[in-house]
Amino acid sequence: MDVLKRPAEEFENDEMVEELWAIKAFDHAEVFFNLISSCNPREIHLSPFDDQIYTTFRQDFPTMNIEHLNESEMKSPSGKEQWRKFIEKFNKLEDFGYGSLIRVNANEDFGPDNSMLVVRIQFLAIEIARNREGYNDKIYKKYAKARAEEKQG
């Protein structure tokens, strides 16, 4: 275990591990997007702890703009500290620290210019809030309209 006490700079990331991790994060994002584009987001439950996550998130981040995330603000030193305190409250949840992709702008599809990397509990907190507060409704309605047109055509 002494190896864990060595400085992080001494270690290199395995490119294969990073690639597999990125694939998993992308797959998760794709599944989530398919879910909100085909089911009413206000009725979606992402975890058994949605109520607790949402309540804690809005207590800790009462004015955070979740419609359009500010990556610079979230990843600033003060933003990181605020998020660190939030994340610690959920460190017992399975996979809470896994990397996830989240849409920066809730009104748009996933894409290279509309995604950012966060840890899973951040993803859950923001997306649960987006679902409950109606910010994912636009995506659902957009794809519901497309499905209706497809059925007619």
Coordinates of C-alpha atoms in Angstrom, one line a residue:
M1 CA 0.0 0.0 0.0
D2 CA 3.0 2.3 0.2
V3 CA 2.6 2.8 -3.6
L4 CA -0.6 4.8 -2.9
K5 CA 1.4 7.3 -0.9
R6 CA 3.6 8.2 -3.8
P7 CA 3.0 11.5 -5.7
A8 CA 0.4 11.2 -8.5
E9 CA 2.9 12.6 -11.0
E10 CA 4.8 9.3 -10.8
F11 CA 1.9 7.4 -12.4
E12 CA 0.8 7.3 -16.0
N13 CA -2.8 6.7 -17.1
D14 CA -3.3 3.6 -19.2
E15 CA -4.7 4.7 -22.5
M16 CA -6.8 1.6 -22.8
V17 CA -8.4 2.2 -19.4
E18 CA -9.2 5.8 -20.4
E19 CA -10.7 4.7 -23.7
L20 CA -12.9 2.0 -22.1
W21 CA -14.0 4.6 -19.5
A22 CA -14.9 7.1 -22.2
I23 CA -16.9 4.5 -24.1
K24 CA -18.8 3.6 -20.9
A25 CA -19.5 7.3 -20.2
F26 CA -20.7 7.8 -23.8
D27 CA -22.9 4.7 -23.6
H28 CA -24.5 6.0 -20.4
A29 CA -25.1 9.4 -21.9
E30 CA -26.7 7.8 -25.0
V31 CA -29.0 5.6 -22.8
F32 CA -30.1 8.6 -20.7
F33 CA -30.8 10.7 -23.8
N34 CA -32.9 7.9 -25.3
L35 CA -34.8 7.8 -22.1
I36 CA -35.6 11.5 -21.8
S37 CA -36.5 11.7 -25.5
S38 CA -39.0 8.8 -25.3
C39 CA -40.4 9.1 -21.8
N40 CA -41.9 12.0 -20.0
P41 CA -38.9 13.3 -18.0
R42 CA -41.0 14.4 -15.1
E43 CA -41.9 10.7 -14.5
I44 CA -38.4 9.3 -14.7
H45 CA -36.6 8.1 -11.6
L46 CA -32.8 7.8 -12.0
S47 CA -32.1 6.2 -8.7
P48 CA -33.8 5.0 -5.5
F49 CA -32.5 8.2 -3.9
D50 CA -33.9 10.8 -6.2
D51 CA -35.7 12.7 -3.5
Q52 CA -32.7 12.9 -1.2
I53 CA -30.4 13.8 -4.1
Y54 CA -32.7 16.5 -5.4
T55 CA -33.4 18.1 -1.9
T56 CA -29.7 18.1 -1.0
F57 CA -28.8 19.5 -4.4
R58 CA -31.2 22.4 -4.2
Q59 CA -30.2 23.1 -0.6
D60 CA -26.5 23.3 -1.6
F61 CA -27.1 24.9 -5.0
P62 CA -30.3 26.9 -4.7
T63 CA -29.7 29.3 -7.6
M64 CA -27.6 27.1 -10.0
N65 CA -28.7 27.5 -13.6
I66 CA -29.3 24.0 -14.7
E67 CA -30.8 24.9 -18.0
H68 CA -27.3 26.0 -19.3
L69 CA -24.4 24.8 -17.2
N70 CA -21.4 27.1 -16.6
E71 CA -18.4 24.8 -16.8
S72 CA -16.0 27.5 -15.8
E73 CA -18.0 28.2 -12.6
M74 CA -18.5 24.5 -11.8
K75 CA -14.8 23.8 -12.2
S76 CA -13.4 27.0 -10.5
P77 CA -11.7 26.5 -7.2
S78 CA -14.7 27.7 -5.2
G79 CA -17.1 25.6 -7.5
K80 CA -14.9 22.5 -7.0
E81 CA -15.0 23.0 -3.2
Q82 CA -18.8 23.4 -3.2
W83 CA -19.2 20.3 -5.3
R84 CA -16.7 18.3 -3.2
K85 CA -18.8 19.0 -0.1
F86 CA -21.9 17.9 -2.0
I87 CA -20.3 14.7 -3.4
E88 CA -19.0 13.6 0.0
K89 CA -22.7 13.4 1.2
F90 CA -23.3 10.7 -1.3
N91 CA -20.0 8.7 -1.2
K92 CA -21.9 5.6 0.0
L93 CA -23.9 5.3 -3.3
E94 CA -22.7 2.8 -5.8
D95 CA -20.9 4.3 -8.7
F96 CA -21.2 7.9 -7.3
G97 CA -17.7 8.8 -8.5
Y98 CA -17.9 7.3 -12.0
G99 CA -17.4 9.7 -14.9
S100 CA -20.5 10.8 -16.8
L101 CA -21.2 13.0 -19.7
I102 CA -23.8 15.7 -19.2
R103 CA -25.3 18.1 -21.7
V104 CA -24.3 21.7 -21.0
N105 CA -27.4 23.1 -22.6
A106 CA -30.5 21.1 -21.5
N107 CA -32.4 22.3 -24.6
E108 CA -30.0 20.6 -27.1
D109 CA -29.0 17.1 -28.0
F110 CA -25.7 15.5 -26.9
G111 CA -22.7 16.5 -29.0
P112 CA -19.1 17.4 -28.8
D113 CA -19.9 21.1 -28.2
N114 CA -22.7 20.3 -25.8
S115 CA -21.2 18.0 -23.3
M116 CA -19.0 18.1 -20.3
L117 CA -17.5 15.5 -18.0
V118 CA -18.8 15.2 -14.4
V119 CA -18.9 12.6 -11.8
R120 CA -22.0 10.4 -11.6
I121 CA -23.5 12.1 -8.5
Q122 CA -23.3 15.5 -10.2
F123 CA -25.0 14.0 -13.3
L124 CA -27.7 12.6 -11.1
A125 CA -28.3 15.8 -9.2
I126 CA -28.5 18.0 -12.2
E127 CA -30.5 15.6 -14.4
I128 CA -33.0 14.8 -11.6
A129 CA -33.4 18.6 -11.1
R130 CA -33.8 19.1 -14.9
N131 CA -36.5 16.4 -15.0
R132 CA -38.4 17.7 -12.0
E133 CA -38.1 21.4 -13.0
G134 CA -39.1 20.8 -16.6
Y135 CA -35.8 21.6 -18.3
N136 CA -35.8 18.2 -20.1
D137 CA -39.4 18.7 -21.4
K138 CA -38.2 20.4 -24.6
I139 CA -36.2 17.4 -25.7
Y140 CA -39.1 15.0 -24.9
K141 CA -41.5 17.2 -26.9
K142 CA -39.2 17.5 -29.8
Y143 CA -38.8 13.8 -30.2
A144 CA -42.5 13.1 -29.4
K145 CA -43.4 15.4 -32.3
A146 CA -40.9 13.6 -34.6
R147 CA -42.4 10.2 -33.5
A148 CA -45.9 11.4 -34.2
E149 CA -44.9 12.7 -37.7
E150 CA -43.2 9.4 -38.4
K151 CA -46.4 7.5 -37.6
Q152 CA -48.4 9.7 -39.9
G153 CA -46.0 9.6 -42.7

